[in-house]
Short mmCIF file of N, CA, C and O in Angstrom, two decimals:
data_model
loop_
_atom_site.label_atom_id
_atom_site.label_comp_id
_atom_site.label_asym_id
_atom_site.label_seq_id
_atom_site.Cartn_x
_atom_site.Cartn_y
_atom_site.Cartn_z
N ALA A 1 -7.28 14.07 153.88
CA ALA A 1 -7.65 15.20 152.88
C ALA A 1 -8.72 14.95 152.66
O ALA A 1 -9.42 14.11 152.26
N LYS A 2 -9.99 16.09 152.64
CA LYS A 2 -11.34 16.44 151.96
C LYS A 2 -11.17 17.00 150.55
O LYS A 2 -10.58 18.31 150.32
N PHE A 3 -11.71 16.24 149.65
CA PHE A 3 -12.11 16.83 148.73
C PHE A 3 -13.08 17.24 147.81
O PHE A 3 -14.13 16.49 148.39
N GLY A 4 -13.66 18.16 147.18
CA GLY A 4 -15.02 18.71 146.76
C GLY A 4 -15.16 17.58 145.51
O GLY A 4 -14.10 16.93 145.36
N ASP A 5 -16.48 17.75 144.91
CA ASP A 5 -16.64 16.55 144.03
C ASP A 5 -15.57 17.06 142.58
O ASP A 5 -15.79 16.01 141.86
N ILE A 6 -15.70 18.41 142.13
CA ILE A 6 -14.77 18.54 141.34
C ILE A 6 -13.69 17.61 141.34
O ILE A 6 -12.92 17.00 140.20
N GLU A 7 -12.61 18.03 142.53
CA GLU A 7 -11.64 17.61 142.71
C GLU A 7 -11.69 15.63 142.77
O GLU A 7 -10.78 15.22 142.32
N ALA A 8 -12.75 15.63 143.70
CA ALA A 8 -12.60 13.98 143.58
C ALA A 8 -12.88 13.79 142.37
O ALA A 8 -12.30 12.48 141.49
N CYS A 9 -13.76 13.70 141.46
CA CYS A 9 -13.71 13.62 140.07
C CYS A 9 -12.72 13.50 139.04
O CYS A 9 -12.01 12.71 138.31
N GLU A 10 -11.90 14.82 139.18
CA GLU A 10 -10.73 14.48 138.59
C GLU A 10 -9.39 13.91 138.78
O GLU A 10 -8.99 12.95 138.03
N MET A 11 -9.69 13.80 140.09
CA MET A 11 -8.84 12.65 141.00
C MET A 11 -8.76 11.52 140.53
O MET A 11 -8.08 10.56 139.92
N GLY A 12 -10.37 10.58 140.15
CA GLY A 12 -10.54 9.51 139.85
C GLY A 12 -10.09 9.25 137.94
O GLY A 12 -9.84 8.41 137.72
N ILE A 13 -10.70 10.01 137.54
CA ILE A 13 -10.37 10.20 136.00
C ILE A 13 -8.69 10.42 135.82
O ILE A 13 -8.12 9.09 134.99
N ARG A 14 -8.19 11.01 136.50
CA ARG A 14 -6.65 10.89 136.52
C ARG A 14 -5.94 9.22 136.96
O ARG A 14 -5.15 8.59 136.68
N ALA A 15 -7.04 8.57 137.82
CA ALA A 15 -6.55 7.17 138.34
C ALA A 15 -6.72 6.18 137.54
O ALA A 15 -6.84 5.07 137.86
N GLY A 16 -8.07 6.63 136.63
CA GLY A 16 -7.93 5.70 135.58
C GLY A 16 -9.85 5.16 135.50
O GLY A 16 -10.08 4.27 134.79
N LEU A 17 -10.36 5.97 136.33
CA LEU A 17 -11.95 5.50 136.38
C LEU A 17 -12.41 5.71 134.69
O LEU A 17 -11.64 7.05 134.30
N ASN A 18 -13.54 5.25 134.56
CA ASN A 18 -14.09 5.32 133.09
C ASN A 18 -15.32 5.94 133.23
O ASN A 18 -15.37 6.44 132.47
N MET A 19 -16.30 6.10 134.35
CA MET A 19 -17.12 7.02 133.96
C MET A 19 -17.72 6.83 135.99
O MET A 19 -17.35 6.19 136.80
N PHE A 20 -18.07 8.07 136.04
CA PHE A 20 -18.96 8.21 137.40
C PHE A 20 -20.72 8.21 137.11
O PHE A 20 -21.09 8.72 135.98
N ILE A 21 -21.15 7.92 138.05
CA ILE A 21 -22.79 7.96 137.40
C ILE A 21 -23.31 8.54 138.93
O ILE A 21 -23.30 8.69 140.05
N TYR A 22 -24.13 9.76 138.44
CA TYR A 22 -24.62 10.44 139.00
C TYR A 22 -26.73 10.37 139.32
O TYR A 22 -27.05 10.20 138.00
N ARG A 23 -27.13 10.18 140.31
CA ARG A 23 -29.00 10.22 139.95
C ARG A 23 -29.39 11.15 139.43
O ARG A 23 -30.27 10.94 139.02
N ASN A 24 -28.90 12.40 139.39
CA ASN A 24 -29.75 13.50 139.18
C ASN A 24 -28.79 14.45 138.25
O ASN A 24 -27.69 14.28 138.04
N SER A 25 -29.39 14.89 137.43
CA SER A 25 -28.90 15.88 136.22
C SER A 25 -29.14 17.40 136.92
O SER A 25 -29.59 18.56 136.40
N THR A 26 -28.77 17.62 138.22
CA THR A 26 -29.02 19.02 139.11
C THR A 26 -27.67 20.00 138.46
O THR A 26 -26.91 19.60 137.75
N PRO A 27 -27.71 20.92 138.94
CA PRO A 27 -27.25 22.14 138.45
C PRO A 27 -25.66 22.15 138.51
O PRO A 27 -24.34 22.06 138.39
N GLU A 28 -25.37 21.30 140.15
CA GLU A 28 -24.46 21.16 140.73
C GLU A 28 -23.43 20.15 140.01
O GLU A 28 -22.36 19.70 139.48
N THR A 29 -24.59 19.06 139.15
CA THR A 29 -23.49 17.80 138.39
C THR A 29 -23.17 18.55 137.18
O THR A 29 -22.28 18.08 136.84
N ILE A 30 -23.86 19.09 136.27
CA ILE A 30 -23.71 19.69 135.15
C ILE A 30 -22.78 20.79 135.79
O ILE A 30 -21.64 20.91 134.56
N ASN A 31 -22.47 21.34 136.40
CA ASN A 31 -21.57 21.90 136.76
C ASN A 31 -19.90 21.35 136.80
O ASN A 31 -18.89 22.15 136.30
N ILE A 32 -20.24 20.45 137.68
CA ILE A 32 -19.02 19.52 137.65
C ILE A 32 -18.37 19.01 136.23
O ILE A 32 -17.06 18.95 135.52
N ILE A 33 -19.47 18.43 135.10
CA ILE A 33 -19.15 18.54 133.55
C ILE A 33 -18.36 19.51 133.09
O ILE A 33 -17.52 19.02 132.47
N GLU A 34 -19.16 20.33 133.44
CA GLU A 34 -18.79 21.67 132.67
C GLU A 34 -17.20 22.15 132.85
O GLU A 34 -16.21 22.40 131.98
N THR A 35 -16.97 21.88 134.27
CA THR A 35 -15.83 22.43 134.91
C THR A 35 -14.37 21.11 134.89
O THR A 35 -13.31 21.62 134.34
N ILE A 36 -15.04 20.13 134.47
CA ILE A 36 -14.08 19.05 133.94
C ILE A 36 -13.63 19.38 132.53
O ILE A 36 -12.93 19.55 132.23
N ALA A 37 -14.71 19.53 131.60
CA ALA A 37 -14.60 19.62 130.37
C ALA A 37 -13.39 21.09 130.02
O ALA A 37 -12.73 20.78 128.72
N GLN A 38 -13.67 21.67 130.71
CA GLN A 38 -12.69 22.95 130.71
C GLN A 38 -11.36 23.13 130.97
O GLN A 38 -10.85 23.27 130.48
N LYS A 39 -11.57 22.65 131.81
CA LYS A 39 -9.67 21.91 132.94
C LYS A 39 -9.42 20.93 131.04
O LYS A 39 -7.83 21.15 131.05
N ALA A 40 -10.37 19.82 131.06
CA ALA A 40 -9.41 19.22 129.93
C ALA A 40 -8.53 19.96 128.54
O ALA A 40 -8.31 19.28 128.25
N GLU A 41 -9.37 21.49 128.22
CA GLU A 41 -9.11 22.21 126.98
C GLU A 41 -7.88 22.30 127.34
O GLU A 41 -7.52 22.30 126.10
N SER A 42 -7.51 22.86 128.63
CA SER A 42 -5.92 23.18 128.56
C SER A 42 -4.93 22.07 129.24
O SER A 42 -4.23 22.54 129.66
N ASP A 43 -5.63 20.65 129.87
CA ASP A 43 -4.39 19.89 130.08
C ASP A 43 -4.65 18.55 129.43
O ASP A 43 -5.96 17.85 129.71
N ALA A 44 -3.74 18.54 128.98
CA ALA A 44 -3.56 17.20 128.22
C ALA A 44 -3.47 15.79 128.55
O ALA A 44 -4.20 14.99 128.11
N GLU A 45 -3.13 15.99 129.83
CA GLU A 45 -2.96 14.53 130.56
C GLU A 45 -4.25 14.01 130.95
O GLU A 45 -4.99 12.82 130.48
N LEU A 46 -5.06 15.08 131.17
CA LEU A 46 -6.60 14.94 131.74
C LEU A 46 -7.79 14.75 130.35
O LEU A 46 -8.28 13.83 130.73
N ARG A 47 -7.42 15.38 129.32
CA ARG A 47 -7.98 15.03 128.18
C ARG A 47 -7.73 13.43 127.69
O ARG A 47 -8.88 13.16 127.17
N GLN A 48 -6.46 13.54 127.58
CA GLN A 48 -5.86 12.29 127.17
C GLN A 48 -6.70 10.77 127.85
O GLN A 48 -7.38 10.03 127.27
N ASN A 49 -7.08 11.24 129.07
CA ASN A 49 -7.52 10.03 129.87
C ASN A 49 -8.68 9.88 129.76
O ASN A 49 -9.52 8.71 129.75
N ILE A 50 -9.55 11.31 129.65
CA ILE A 50 -11.07 11.04 129.59
C ILE A 50 -11.01 10.47 127.99
O ILE A 50 -11.90 9.64 127.67
N GLU A 51 -10.26 10.77 126.77
CA GLU A 51 -10.50 10.20 125.57
C GLU A 51 -10.16 8.68 125.56
O GLU A 51 -11.34 7.81 125.10
N LYS A 52 -9.77 8.37 126.40
CA LYS A 52 -9.37 6.72 126.54
C LYS A 52 -9.93 5.89 127.52
O LYS A 52 -10.70 4.85 126.80
N SER A 53 -10.71 6.69 128.38
CA SER A 53 -12.12 6.25 128.84
C SER A 53 -13.20 6.01 128.01
O SER A 53 -14.04 5.04 128.09
N PHE A 54 -13.42 7.30 127.04
CA PHE A 54 -14.09 6.99 126.10
C PHE A 54 -14.65 5.89 125.27
O PHE A 54 -14.85 5.20 125.08
N GLU A 55 -13.07 6.07 124.94
CA GLU A 55 -12.90 4.86 123.99
C GLU A 55 -13.31 3.31 124.30
O GLU A 55 -13.49 2.64 123.64
N ARG A 56 -12.62 2.88 125.48
CA ARG A 56 -13.15 1.53 126.41
C ARG A 56 -14.28 1.63 126.21
O ARG A 56 -15.05 0.39 126.34
N ILE A 57 -15.18 2.46 126.56
CA ILE A 57 -16.50 2.34 127.11
C ILE A 57 -17.21 2.12 125.30
O ILE A 57 -17.98 1.24 125.48
N ILE A 58 -16.29 2.57 124.71
CA ILE A 58 -17.46 2.47 123.33
C ILE A 58 -16.56 0.93 123.04
O ILE A 58 -17.60 -0.01 121.96
N HIS A 59 -15.72 0.32 123.12
CA HIS A 59 -15.31 -0.71 122.60
C HIS A 59 -15.91 -2.18 123.40
O HIS A 59 -16.19 -2.78 122.72
N LEU A 60 -16.79 -1.64 124.86
CA LEU A 60 -17.38 -2.51 125.67
C LEU A 60 -18.95 -2.53 125.16
O LEU A 60 -19.36 -3.74 124.98
N LYS A 61 -19.38 -1.50 124.72
CA LYS A 61 -20.73 -1.64 124.13
C LYS A 61 -20.86 -2.43 122.60
O LYS A 61 -21.50 -2.82 122.64
N ARG A 62 -19.61 -1.72 121.82
CA ARG A 62 -19.79 -2.57 120.59
C ARG A 62 -19.35 -4.02 120.90
O ARG A 62 -20.15 -5.01 120.43
N PHE A 63 -18.42 -4.51 122.27
CA PHE A 63 -18.74 -5.85 121.96
C PHE A 63 -19.58 -6.90 122.78
O PHE A 63 -20.09 -7.81 122.60
N LYS A 64 -20.12 -6.32 123.78
CA LYS A 64 -21.54 -6.57 123.98
C LYS A 64 -22.51 -6.41 123.05
O LYS A 64 -23.61 -7.64 123.36
N ASN A 65 -22.83 -5.52 122.28
CA ASN A 65 -23.99 -5.74 120.95
C ASN A 65 -23.65 -6.87 120.19
O ASN A 65 -24.76 -7.35 119.46
N LYS A 66 -22.30 -7.79 119.69
CA LYS A 66 -22.33 -8.80 119.23
C LYS A 66 -22.52 -9.89 120.11
O LYS A 66 -22.44 -10.76 119.27
N LEU A 67 -22.81 -9.51 121.17
CA LEU A 67 -23.10 -11.20 121.56
C LEU A 67 -24.76 -11.33 121.48
O LEU A 67 -25.28 -10.96 121.09
#
């Protein structure tokens, strides 16, 4: 199956990815972020996955700063 960028990002988030790295802040990239954020407003599971990823990233950053 072939997926678009938005679907691929959403599937990645649901699968447990903590972040996506994009090279540029193009209008298409901004659209992906905004669309995922809008979906998360009404999708509790997606929102929870995003919040968990945020917590893991912050935890790692705090841990790295202590070294």
